[in-house]
Amino acid sequence: MTIEKVLGTPLVFAFLCLIPCSKRMTRVIFTAGAILAALGAWSFVFGVSGSPRVFAFGGNLMMDSLSAVFVLLITGVGVLSSAYAGGYLFRDGETAIPSVKLRRYAFFFHLFLFTMLLTVFSNNLGIMWIAIEGTTLASAFLVNTDDKKSSIEAAWKYLIICSVGISLAFFGVILAYYSAVARTAVGESGLLLNWTFLLENARQLDPKIIQLAFIFVLVGYGTKAGLAPFHSWLPDAHSQAPAPVSALLSGVLLSCAVLGILRFHILTTAATGSNFSGTLLVVFGVFSVMIAAPFILEQKDYKRMLAYSSVEHMGLAAVGLGFGSAIGIYGALLHIVNHAFTKSLLFFTTGHILYLFQTKEISQVKGIFRRSPFLGAIFFAATLAIAGMPPFNIFVSEFLILSAGFQAKKFVACGILLVLLSLVFIGFLKHSNQMTFGESEKVPVKPKSLVMNGVLLVGMVLILMMGFYIPGPLQHLLQEASRVAAGGASL
Amino acid sequence: MTTETLASLIHFLGILLLISSFWILTSSQIRTSIRAYAAHSFFLALITGVIAIANHIEHLLISAILTFGLKAIVIPHVFFRMIRRLGIRKEVESYVNIPFTLLLAVLLVFVSFYVTRDGSFLKPVAFGECIPLAIATVFFGMLMMTTRKKAISQILGLLLIENGLFLMAVTMTFGMPLLVEMGIFFDLLVAVMIMGVFIFKIRDAFESIDTDEMTGLKG
């Protein structure tokens, strides 16, 4: 496998999905594409884990262990999401979606996967920007799958707010390029925007310009990553999108934007030799958790509750990266992985809940457990996991991030976080307890498709396992990735 | 061409660019705004072309031609088709009236010149006087996006921001590498088309394209 092939698979399947054929056939192509993309990507990632960097496309694309982690995430959540969407959107009966629309949906789904993979494979910071803007464009139609008033509103806000945010990030990219043009004598202009080149020549770059660039990138990609106060599109888009799309948005799209910030953070740390960017990350991270906590406590819509929880977790990841020590960075990367799987599982369960109760209001959903013990158990366990309860995976990474903070003597930040995290915990417990165990009459339920229940089961097993044991190759990859992320500091 | 005539040519084009961005912001009809945007892009392409020829940079000349083709011809054309199909007759609606918009715009121009008065921090490769113009253009785009009600004006604001950033890149680093520039043009075209599709969806669902009707999602 090569980078080109890994990138090519979802692109080819995007167009294959457009072939007019029966609904069943489209569904097969759609899901098979995601599975093939994942198999290819995983064999590629674990095949080359020995060599630190693999380049392609004249050095514009690159995979190091940091991008490898994100490739695993994108394709992993992609498979789960496409399998779930196969049951959720390709349903029959009265509410069936016309097949023309489904084909378009499948097309944009694969295109979305492609743009996200391109984002994490970009070595050229300009291409990374193009790819991130591409993710917005590809996913806008996915957010608005049902053409309802509220979905159109959410998709429009998503398009506009993210495009403006991203244009600010472009200013940062221009500044980074400028710092390279101004200080280096290399004539090859195509090379100057490459992250690897900038990192190797970080000492020659003007630290002031790079700091300015980082601020713009933090605001720009921070909008996309859902960091407060630029998160206003996020709860709308996540709550209006269909469940499998919300899972992708929250699980991996936000993480891709965090990777964009991380690349600039590494660069800034190397160029300035100070913890300027790290401090900013901690400040914005803590602020995000602070904004998210009250909204989770007082939320009336369960999908919005999960969306605000994404703001919270992206904030936590930013804090971990900002603390900068080996434990902090490792914890933050692990947190991104854990969050991706836990949150996508939760969004899948909302697909089931919406089907059972026909409402997104928390107060209208009572007694999931009585109606469907399987769904109730998984939903309740997953909310405990996302709230940071041991023995689930999120607890482990939150613990690592906080201990990195205490080690770095950031007592104020850690203290605030501890208070806020317990607030979030209370909020989740309050809502999910009522939703799962509240009083309700027993209504006979038509069981959901086997595949969709299977997706929930796989997700549950994954998050339980990650709490006790991280598989060897993944553990190795995460350690390598944290070494790359800490590379800036050691130069 | 001597350096002096070149500098005054860029100076002249810069003034035309600024005037056209005022024109976008203050015209009371959406059609006029689009024409003004086409003019803005045309002057942007001219500035880029002059800088490219004067410094013998081929890839910049290509982006100048692309800017002219895409932003001065194709995108305005797409817009005109869109408003014909939407049947917009009404004038531009704004939360802020036009005289006050003008006042804010003048203020933003002063701010742009003020923040870039210290030339030692940023030493652009081309003409430094374009930097405040670029920043002012970005500000104008943001002003447009925040004060206008019509979804179509918001797209125009976004395009204006993009024009400002393009000018910034041209003056600071002779533009981005060609590969990146191509990607940005592609993104821009796709963005306009997708937003265009959404405008029709908004019209069908809300029975107008005023975004101040969008108040359904809160909290």
XYZ file of C-alpha atoms in Angstrom:
710
model
C 0.000 0.000 0.000
C 1.028 3.597 -0.560
C -0.383 6.922 0.583
C -1.854 7.417 -2.895
C -3.755 4.129 -2.707
C -5.076 4.808 0.790
C -6.296 8.221 -0.384
C -7.554 6.867 -3.685
C -9.859 4.214 -2.232
C -12.539 6.523 -0.758
C -12.263 8.831 -3.775
C -12.921 5.976 -6.207
C -15.744 4.624 -4.093
C -17.308 8.078 -3.864
C -17.854 7.974 -7.610
C -18.789 4.280 -7.617
C -21.609 5.133 -5.217
C -23.088 7.459 -7.841
C -23.706 4.603 -10.288
C -27.477 4.327 -10.663
C -28.357 0.841 -9.482
C -30.632 -0.792 -6.943
C -30.740 0.500 -3.396
C -29.282 -2.729 -2.076
C -26.367 -2.554 -4.492
C -25.592 1.064 -3.529
C -25.590 0.005 0.085
C -23.139 -2.802 -0.623
C -20.790 -0.485 -2.550
C -21.102 2.143 0.156
C -20.213 -0.117 3.078
C -17.687 -2.207 1.170
C -15.863 1.004 0.216
C -15.437 2.023 3.826
C -14.287 -1.451 4.831
C -11.790 -1.659 1.975
C -10.462 1.813 2.770
C -9.987 0.788 6.384
C -8.297 -2.516 5.561
C -5.927 -0.776 3.165
C -5.157 2.020 5.585
C -4.589 -0.272 8.544
C -2.297 -2.630 6.660
C -0.394 0.416 5.365
C -0.058 2.003 8.792
C 1.105 -1.135 10.572
C 3.216 -2.172 7.580
C 5.437 0.908 7.678
C 5.450 1.602 11.400
C 9.197 0.877 11.380
C 10.179 3.874 9.265
C 9.473 7.293 10.777
C 8.234 9.173 7.695
C 6.811 8.095 4.377
C 6.582 10.763 1.677
C 4.454 10.886 -1.429
C 3.464 13.305 -4.165
C 6.773 15.183 -4.212
C 6.926 15.584 -0.435
C 3.564 17.333 -0.264
C 2.006 14.340 1.426
C 3.622 12.589 4.313
C 2.788 10.035 6.936
C 4.542 9.979 10.265
C 3.373 8.168 13.369
C 1.278 11.206 14.338
C -0.777 11.122 11.157
C -0.900 7.314 11.380
C -2.919 7.548 14.615
C -5.439 9.792 12.888
C -5.615 7.564 9.818
C -6.560 4.662 12.071
C -9.237 6.806 13.699
C -10.770 8.119 10.486
C -11.009 4.770 8.794
C -12.025 2.938 11.990
C -14.892 5.257 12.824
C -15.620 5.405 9.086
C -16.298 1.659 8.956
C -18.539 1.714 12.035
C -20.387 4.754 10.751
C -20.922 3.383 7.259
C -22.159 0.061 8.644
C -24.573 1.938 10.907
C -25.661 4.249 8.091
C -26.247 1.160 5.960
C -29.061 0.249 8.326
C -30.093 3.720 9.445
C -30.427 5.609 6.181
C -31.026 2.762 3.731
C -34.172 1.803 5.645
C -37.339 0.618 3.970
C -40.923 1.431 4.818
C -42.784 4.710 5.033
C -39.817 6.864 5.982
C -37.547 5.426 3.292
C -35.242 7.949 1.645
C -35.367 8.045 -2.192
C -32.447 6.237 -3.768
C -31.201 9.249 -5.750
C -30.705 11.050 -2.492
C -29.056 8.014 -0.920
C -26.536 7.802 -3.731
C -25.679 11.448 -3.249
C -25.385 10.828 0.470
C -23.023 7.900 -0.111
C -20.976 10.027 -2.520
C -20.481 12.842 -0.029
C -19.805 10.371 2.777
C -16.824 8.906 0.944
C -15.709 12.336 -0.207
C -15.788 13.434 3.426
C -13.570 10.477 4.376
C -11.220 11.400 1.529
C -10.860 15.044 2.593
C -10.218 14.039 6.197
C -7.535 11.553 5.130
C -6.003 14.247 2.931
C -5.929 16.579 5.942
C -3.921 14.189 8.072
C -1.633 13.137 5.217
C -0.743 16.734 4.289
C 2.824 17.744 4.779
C 2.297 20.919 2.787
C 0.473 23.272 5.149
C -1.338 24.911 2.227
C -2.744 21.580 1.110
C -3.773 20.860 4.668
C -5.760 24.109 4.633
C -7.425 23.185 1.341
C -8.300 19.758 2.718
C -9.827 21.177 5.909
C -11.962 23.581 3.878
C -12.830 20.547 1.765
C -14.133 18.685 4.831
C -16.584 21.534 5.461
C -17.827 21.504 1.884
C -18.140 17.713 1.729
C -19.980 17.392 5.022
C -22.439 20.301 4.634
C -24.763 18.117 2.569
C -24.413 15.295 5.080
C -25.511 17.585 7.916
C -28.590 18.484 5.910
C -29.772 15.003 4.963
C -33.474 15.437 5.652
C -34.048 18.947 4.184
C -35.934 20.117 7.270
C -35.914 23.782 8.226
C -33.709 23.213 11.232
C -31.196 21.070 9.328
C -30.860 23.667 6.587
C -30.287 26.321 9.228
C -27.635 24.164 10.916
C -25.886 23.354 7.650
C -25.854 27.009 6.565
C -24.392 28.173 9.863
C -21.852 25.378 9.683
C -20.790 26.397 6.169
C -20.544 30.097 6.907
C -18.960 30.016 10.365
C -16.398 27.374 9.473
C -15.481 29.047 6.179
C -14.825 32.368 7.912
C -12.883 30.627 10.672
C -10.809 28.727 8.184
C -10.044 31.888 6.232
C -8.414 33.247 9.388
C -6.309 30.103 9.559
C -5.227 30.815 5.999
C -3.774 34.071 7.216
C -1.686 31.977 9.603
C -0.535 29.784 6.730
C 0.506 32.875 4.737
C 2.494 34.118 7.737
C 4.254 30.773 8.172
C 5.140 30.753 4.485
C 6.318 34.342 4.726
C 8.581 33.524 7.656
C 10.193 30.803 5.568
C 10.514 32.971 2.445
C 12.022 35.807 4.438
C 14.595 33.789 6.330
C 15.776 30.932 4.194
C 17.871 31.021 1.074
C 16.351 27.994 -0.600
C 15.044 28.829 -4.043
C 12.610 25.935 -4.237
C 9.377 27.687 -3.335
C 7.267 24.518 -3.343
C 9.285 23.133 -0.461
C 8.900 26.101 1.864
C 5.396 25.306 3.014
C 6.245 21.748 3.945
C 5.869 21.064 7.622
C 8.975 18.860 7.718
C 11.043 21.596 6.051
C 9.757 24.299 8.385
C 10.445 22.122 11.413
C 14.006 21.371 10.331
C 14.649 25.087 9.793
C 12.588 26.245 12.758
C 15.522 28.038 14.368
C 15.888 30.346 11.361
C 12.238 31.412 11.345
C 11.224 34.706 12.919
C 9.676 33.660 16.259
C 7.377 36.724 16.342
C 5.855 35.909 12.965
C 5.422 32.254 13.868
C 3.690 33.229 17.111
C 1.322 35.473 15.175
C 0.711 32.648 12.710
C -0.107 30.280 15.558
C -2.695 32.675 17.004
C -4.513 32.861 13.664
C -4.326 29.115 13.163
C -5.578 28.479 16.678
C -8.625 30.667 16.065
C -9.175 29.292 12.554
C -8.745 25.578 13.066
C -10.059 26.041 16.602
C -13.384 27.017 15.032
C -13.386 23.712 13.206
C -12.213 21.795 16.286
C -15.013 23.290 18.352
C -12.873 25.141 20.864
C -14.854 27.797 22.771
C -15.677 30.599 22.050
C -15.666 29.612 18.362
C -17.842 26.541 18.815
C -21.248 28.065 18.015
C -21.813 25.983 14.846
C -21.068 22.726 16.606
C -24.160 21.942 18.692
C -26.421 22.882 15.765
C -24.633 20.752 13.199
C -24.179 17.779 15.524
C -27.773 17.770 16.669
C -29.302 18.134 13.199
C -27.097 15.674 11.340
C -28.275 12.048 11.154
C -26.675 9.801 13.799
C -23.901 8.234 11.670
C -22.839 11.672 10.415
C -22.823 13.153 13.916
C -20.561 10.280 14.903
C -18.109 11.128 12.136
C -18.254 14.875 12.799
C -17.694 14.547 16.497
C -15.397 11.555 16.498
C -12.962 12.384 13.756
C -13.625 15.724 12.067
C -12.894 17.656 15.258
C -9.805 15.521 15.825
C -8.497 16.328 12.342
C -8.725 20.034 13.115
C -6.872 19.408 16.386
C -4.120 17.757 14.347
C -3.905 20.942 12.259
C -3.419 22.982 15.427
C -0.942 20.432 16.787
C 1.260 20.676 13.684
C 1.528 24.439 14.153
C 2.007 24.010 17.890
C 5.026 21.758 17.312
C 6.398 24.292 14.834
C 5.863 27.250 17.163
C 7.478 25.495 20.110
C 10.490 24.623 17.978
C 10.790 28.135 16.526
C 10.346 30.108 19.723
C 11.872 27.695 22.212
C 9.185 28.847 24.654
C 5.875 27.396 25.711
C 3.906 30.265 24.151
C 1.604 28.074 22.084
C 1.263 25.525 24.885
C 0.012 28.169 27.292
C -2.544 29.376 24.742
C -3.743 25.813 24.234
C -4.206 25.353 27.976
C -6.142 28.636 28.260
C -8.486 27.878 25.358
C -8.827 24.268 26.463
C -9.866 25.148 30.005
C -12.200 27.830 28.650
C -13.875 25.274 26.369
C -14.544 22.931 29.267
C -15.836 25.897 31.260
C -18.313 26.865 28.525
C -19.415 23.293 27.892
C -20.066 22.234 31.507
C -23.142 24.403 32.264
C -24.658 23.611 28.854
C -24.351 19.896 29.576
C -25.906 20.323 33.024
C -28.924 22.262 31.778
C -29.408 20.651 28.392
C -32.850 19.731 27.059
C -31.820 17.985 23.848
C -29.739 14.822 24.191
C -27.889 15.244 20.896
C -26.901 18.794 21.840
C -25.755 17.446 25.206
C -23.383 15.100 23.397
C -22.274 17.940 21.125
C -21.319 20.115 24.091
C -19.523 17.128 25.525
C -17.424 17.145 22.341
C -16.492 20.772 23.044
C -15.471 19.666 26.521
C -13.337 16.767 25.315
C -11.615 18.740 22.571
C -10.813 21.283 25.273
C -9.316 18.538 27.432
C -7.206 17.271 24.545
C -5.954 20.822 23.921
C -5.050 21.150 27.607
C -3.124 17.877 27.502
C -1.184 18.996 24.430
C -0.553 22.352 26.054
C 0.948 20.854 29.221
C 3.616 19.559 26.908
C 5.263 16.860 28.997
C 5.520 13.323 27.621
C 2.603 12.123 29.770
C 0.445 15.088 28.807
C 0.914 14.626 25.066
C 0.502 10.864 25.272
C -2.627 11.379 27.375
C -4.031 13.914 24.916
C -3.512 11.635 21.909
C -4.990 8.694 23.781
C -7.862 10.957 24.775
C -8.546 11.832 21.137
C -8.629 8.120 20.254
C -10.853 7.250 23.223
C -13.183 10.152 22.595
C -13.551 9.224 18.923
C -14.803 5.734 19.710
C -16.854 6.563 22.789
C -18.602 9.567 21.263
C -19.344 7.828 17.996
C -20.863 4.940 19.954
C -23.035 7.418 21.856
C -24.184 9.099 18.663
C -25.064 5.672 17.232
C -27.234 5.009 20.281
C -29.018 8.329 19.665
C -30.022 6.928 16.274
C -31.727 4.043 18.082
C -33.280 6.333 20.701
C -34.643 8.708 18.076
C -36.202 5.733 16.311
C -37.772 4.414 19.522
C -39.058 7.692 20.954
C -39.330 9.975 17.897
C -38.008 12.957 19.867
C -34.705 14.562 20.706
C -35.925 16.010 24.012
C -34.403 14.560 27.133
C -37.601 15.014 29.143
C -39.641 12.992 26.633
C -37.294 10.021 26.746
C -37.959 7.784 29.727
C -37.205 4.156 30.445
C -35.055 3.099 27.530
C -34.030 0.072 29.585
C -37.604 -1.196 29.929
C -38.264 -0.867 26.231
C -34.962 -2.274 25.056
C -32.582 -3.655 27.691
C -29.786 -4.024 25.142
C -29.932 -0.386 24.060
C -30.471 0.853 27.608
C -27.447 -0.978 28.955
C -25.155 0.231 26.193
C -26.422 3.818 26.360
C -26.003 4.004 30.124
C -22.547 2.431 30.086
C -21.415 4.730 27.283
C -22.602 7.855 29.114
C -20.709 6.708 32.208
C -17.675 6.231 29.998
C -17.913 9.690 28.396
C -18.348 11.262 31.822
C -15.006 9.790 32.861
C -16.016 6.894 35.083
C -13.554 4.053 35.623
C -13.034 1.362 34.332
C -13.781 2.896 30.950
C -11.188 4.286 28.575
C -11.875 8.038 28.954
C -11.015 7.832 32.648
C -7.516 6.596 31.812
C -6.705 9.435 29.422
C -8.292 12.127 31.608
C -6.251 10.824 34.519
C -3.059 11.014 32.441
C -3.798 14.575 31.309
C -4.518 15.773 34.838
C -1.470 14.067 36.312
C 0.661 15.759 33.642
C -0.825 19.041 34.832
C -0.026 18.352 38.454
C 3.470 17.298 37.490
C 3.938 20.601 35.655
C 2.625 22.399 38.767
C -0.335 23.875 36.859
C -2.504 23.651 39.965
C -4.970 26.388 39.012
C -5.797 24.871 35.630
C -6.067 21.382 37.117
C -8.197 22.578 40.003
C -10.661 24.318 37.683
C -10.758 21.242 35.456
C -11.475 18.905 38.365
C -14.433 21.013 39.488
C -15.774 21.288 35.941
C -15.333 17.599 35.230
C -17.343 16.689 38.289
C -20.076 19.098 37.129
C -20.115 17.378 33.746
C -20.251 14.023 35.495
C -23.273 15.106 37.533
C -24.966 16.437 34.417
C -24.496 13.241 32.465
C -25.560 11.040 35.328
C -28.690 13.115 35.927
C -29.810 13.028 32.293
C -28.860 9.475 31.435
C -30.280 8.056 34.652
C -33.670 9.549 33.875
C -33.512 8.559 30.221
C -32.490 4.984 30.925
C -34.388 4.078 34.073
C -37.332 6.516 34.176
C -40.881 5.219 34.363
C -42.436 4.251 31.064
C -45.083 1.938 29.785
C -43.772 -1.093 27.994
C -44.296 -0.711 24.282
C -43.472 -3.589 21.973
C -40.524 -2.569 19.845
C -39.601 -3.720 16.411
C -35.964 -4.742 16.734
C -33.490 -2.658 14.781
C -31.385 -4.333 12.146
C -28.757 -6.820 13.202
C -25.953 -4.784 11.666
C -26.854 -1.669 13.630
C -26.996 -3.557 16.911
C -23.716 -5.185 15.948
C -22.113 -1.758 15.537
C -23.226 -0.806 19.046
C -21.810 -4.035 20.445
C -18.457 -3.590 18.694
C -18.218 -0.025 19.979
C -19.006 -1.129 23.519
C -16.369 -3.861 23.465
C -13.820 -1.389 22.109
C -14.297 1.220 24.815
C -14.307 -1.378 27.574
C -11.160 -2.988 26.267
C -9.344 0.342 25.881
C -9.961 0.977 29.566
C -7.953 -2.072 30.611
C -5.601 -2.808 27.813
C -4.295 -0.906 24.807
C -3.208 -3.310 22.037
C 0.556 -3.489 21.558
C 0.848 -1.998 18.042
C -1.475 0.891 18.941
C 0.430 1.522 22.157
C 3.672 1.604 20.183
C 2.165 3.955 17.598
C 0.841 6.318 20.266
C 4.237 6.465 21.947
C 5.955 7.204 18.648
C 3.330 9.859 17.899
C 3.852 11.575 21.236
C 7.558 11.600 20.513
C 6.820 13.446 17.242
C 4.500 15.851 19.037
C 7.071 16.524 21.728
C 9.766 16.902 19.057
C 9.430 20.652 18.965
C 10.352 20.990 22.609
C 13.446 18.814 22.401
C 15.054 20.665 19.498
C 9.165 50.259 -16.753
C 11.043 52.080 -14.023
C 10.498 51.294 -10.383
C 8.812 54.637 -9.844
C 6.210 54.307 -12.574
C 5.615 50.771 -11.385
C 5.065 51.950 -7.838
C 2.632 54.651 -8.941
C 0.792 52.154 -11.155
C 0.325 49.802 -8.210
C -0.665 52.793 -6.110
C -3.309 53.781 -8.640
C -4.665 50.232 -8.929
C -4.723 49.982 -5.148
C -6.923 53.071 -4.948
C -9.289 51.598 -7.551
C -9.391 48.375 -5.532
C -10.302 50.264 -2.376
C -12.993 52.247 -4.182
C -14.538 49.080 -5.583
C -14.618 47.473 -2.151
C -16.449 50.548 -0.826
C -18.789 50.152 -3.744
C -19.589 46.531 -2.806
C -20.321 47.564 0.732
C -22.495 50.600 0.069
C -24.535 49.708 -2.994
C -28.172 49.262 -2.184
C -28.838 46.621 -4.815
C -27.516 43.119 -4.844
C -26.815 43.291 -8.607
C -24.610 46.323 -8.140
C -22.763 44.607 -5.321
C -21.978 41.687 -7.602
C -20.757 44.015 -10.357
C -18.603 45.770 -7.788
C -17.208 42.423 -6.694
C -16.333 41.634 -10.308
C -14.575 45.011 -10.543
C -12.747 44.313 -7.285
C -11.531 40.973 -8.589
C -10.533 42.579 -11.873
C -8.312 45.121 -10.121
C -6.935 42.357 -7.906
C -6.000 40.379 -11.003
C -4.388 43.496 -12.536
C -2.296 44.168 -9.428
C -1.225 40.525 -9.344
C -0.405 40.572 -13.038
C 1.668 43.762 -12.767
C 3.625 42.386 -9.823
C 4.144 39.101 -11.670
C 5.434 40.761 -14.835
C 7.617 43.257 -12.996
C 9.305 40.495 -11.006
C 9.239 37.826 -13.711
C 7.299 35.300 -11.669
C 5.484 32.926 -13.963
C 3.316 31.103 -11.466
C 1.962 34.411 -10.196
C 0.955 35.350 -13.727
C -1.019 32.115 -13.942
C -2.840 32.935 -10.715
C -3.538 36.447 -12.021
C -5.166 34.993 -15.131
C -7.091 32.466 -13.033
C -8.240 35.215 -10.690
C -9.521 37.192 -13.631
C -11.277 34.213 -15.193
C -12.785 32.779 -12.051
C -13.515 35.739 -9.800
C -14.169 38.478 -12.332
C -16.166 36.409 -14.835
C -17.305 32.933 -13.724
C -18.375 33.612 -10.134
C -20.257 36.879 -10.923
C -21.943 34.996 -13.756
C -22.991 32.228 -11.348
C -24.348 34.894 -9.002
C -26.357 36.630 -11.712
C -27.896 33.323 -12.767
C -28.682 32.605 -9.140
C -30.518 35.869 -8.487
C -32.371 35.567 -11.773
C -33.640 32.151 -10.734
C -34.377 33.334 -7.216
C -36.204 36.345 -8.653
C -34.746 38.757 -6.137
C -36.103 42.242 -6.723
C -35.705 43.607 -3.252
C -32.823 45.759 -2.287
C -30.010 44.836 0.033
C -31.241 44.534 3.588
C -28.902 45.342 6.391
C -29.049 45.630 10.154
C -27.034 48.823 9.763
C -27.998 51.593 7.318
C -25.711 52.578 4.475
C -24.308 55.871 5.838
C -23.336 54.133 9.053
C -21.821 51.216 7.099
C -19.747 53.761 5.210
C -18.609 55.310 8.464
C -17.609 51.923 9.870
C -15.787 51.092 6.647
C -13.755 54.304 6.774
C -12.919 53.537 10.370
C -11.771 50.028 9.398
C -9.494 51.461 6.706
C -7.886 53.704 9.315
C -7.459 50.743 11.634
C -5.827 48.708 8.859
C -3.333 51.454 8.120
C -2.709 52.027 11.814
C -1.910 48.388 12.672
C 0.514 48.078 9.772
C 2.274 51.437 10.209
C 5.358 49.753 11.669
C 7.053 48.399 8.538
C 9.832 46.627 10.374
C 7.691 43.747 11.541
C 6.430 42.588 8.178
C 8.738 43.210 5.251
C 6.725 42.207 2.237
C 8.485 41.162 -0.946
C 6.277 43.324 -3.132
C 4.530 46.618 -2.476
C 4.024 47.234 1.202
C 1.145 49.646 0.724
C -1.020 46.737 -0.400
C -0.871 45.126 3.056
C -3.254 47.586 4.766
C -5.488 47.355 1.689
C -5.571 43.582 2.040
C -6.396 43.803 5.730
C -9.084 46.405 5.029
C -10.621 44.096 2.426
C -10.742 41.246 4.944
C -12.385 43.609 7.467
C -14.926 44.732 4.852
C -15.800 41.122 4.140
C -16.387 40.471 7.817
C -18.473 43.639 8.159
C -20.579 42.491 5.254
C -21.091 39.020 6.718
C -22.156 40.299 10.086
C -24.468 43.136 9.048
C -26.335 41.699 6.062
C -29.530 39.731 6.265
C -29.546 38.094 2.846
C -27.715 34.807 2.608
C -26.387 35.857 -0.781
C -24.662 38.922 0.699
C -22.984 36.672 3.233
C -21.426 34.632 0.431
C -20.265 37.883 -1.138
C -18.677 38.840 2.183
C -16.841 35.525 2.293
C -15.534 36.094 -1.232
C -14.363 39.546 -0.240
C -12.401 38.055 2.678
C -10.854 35.599 0.249
C -9.844 38.434 -2.095
C -8.178 40.221 0.802
C -6.215 37.135 1.792
C -5.175 36.604 -1.809
C -3.811 40.152 -1.998
C -2.038 39.552 1.293
C -0.334 36.440 -0.056
C 0.615 38.186 -3.308
C 2.270 41.126 -1.617
C 3.923 39.225 1.198
C 5.282 36.189 -0.572
C 4.458 36.571 -4.294
C 1.497 34.291 -3.723
C 1.384 30.715 -2.550
C 3.036 27.863 -4.465
C 1.059 27.158 -7.639
C -0.229 23.788 -6.435
C -1.741 25.376 -3.336
C -3.132 28.281 -5.355
C -4.879 25.864 -7.715
C -6.373 23.992 -4.794
C -7.713 27.224 -3.318
C -9.342 28.230 -6.614
C -10.966 24.806 -6.799
C -12.198 25.048 -3.196
C -13.591 28.512 -3.854
C -15.527 27.426 -6.915
C -16.965 24.393 -5.123
C -17.831 26.530 -2.095
C -19.773 29.013 -4.223
C -21.666 26.210 -5.931
C -22.527 24.420 -2.689
C -23.613 27.628 -0.983
C -25.652 28.391 -4.082
C -27.502 25.100 -3.715
C -28.132 25.893 -0.068
C -29.560 29.310 -0.930
C -32.293 27.585 -2.927
C -32.911 25.194 -0.046
C -33.171 28.141 2.353
C -35.579 29.916 0.014
C -37.789 26.818 -0.210
C -37.809 26.149 3.528
C -37.970 29.692 4.919
C -39.763 31.337 1.978
C -37.073 34.021 1.901
C -33.305 34.109 2.008
C -33.104 36.349 5.039
C -30.913 34.678 7.602
C -32.471 36.570 10.485
C -35.354 34.116 10.195
C -32.952 31.426 11.319
C -33.650 31.329 15.000
C -34.708 27.724 15.466
C -31.534 26.410 17.047
C -30.494 27.654 20.466
C -28.830 26.591 23.675
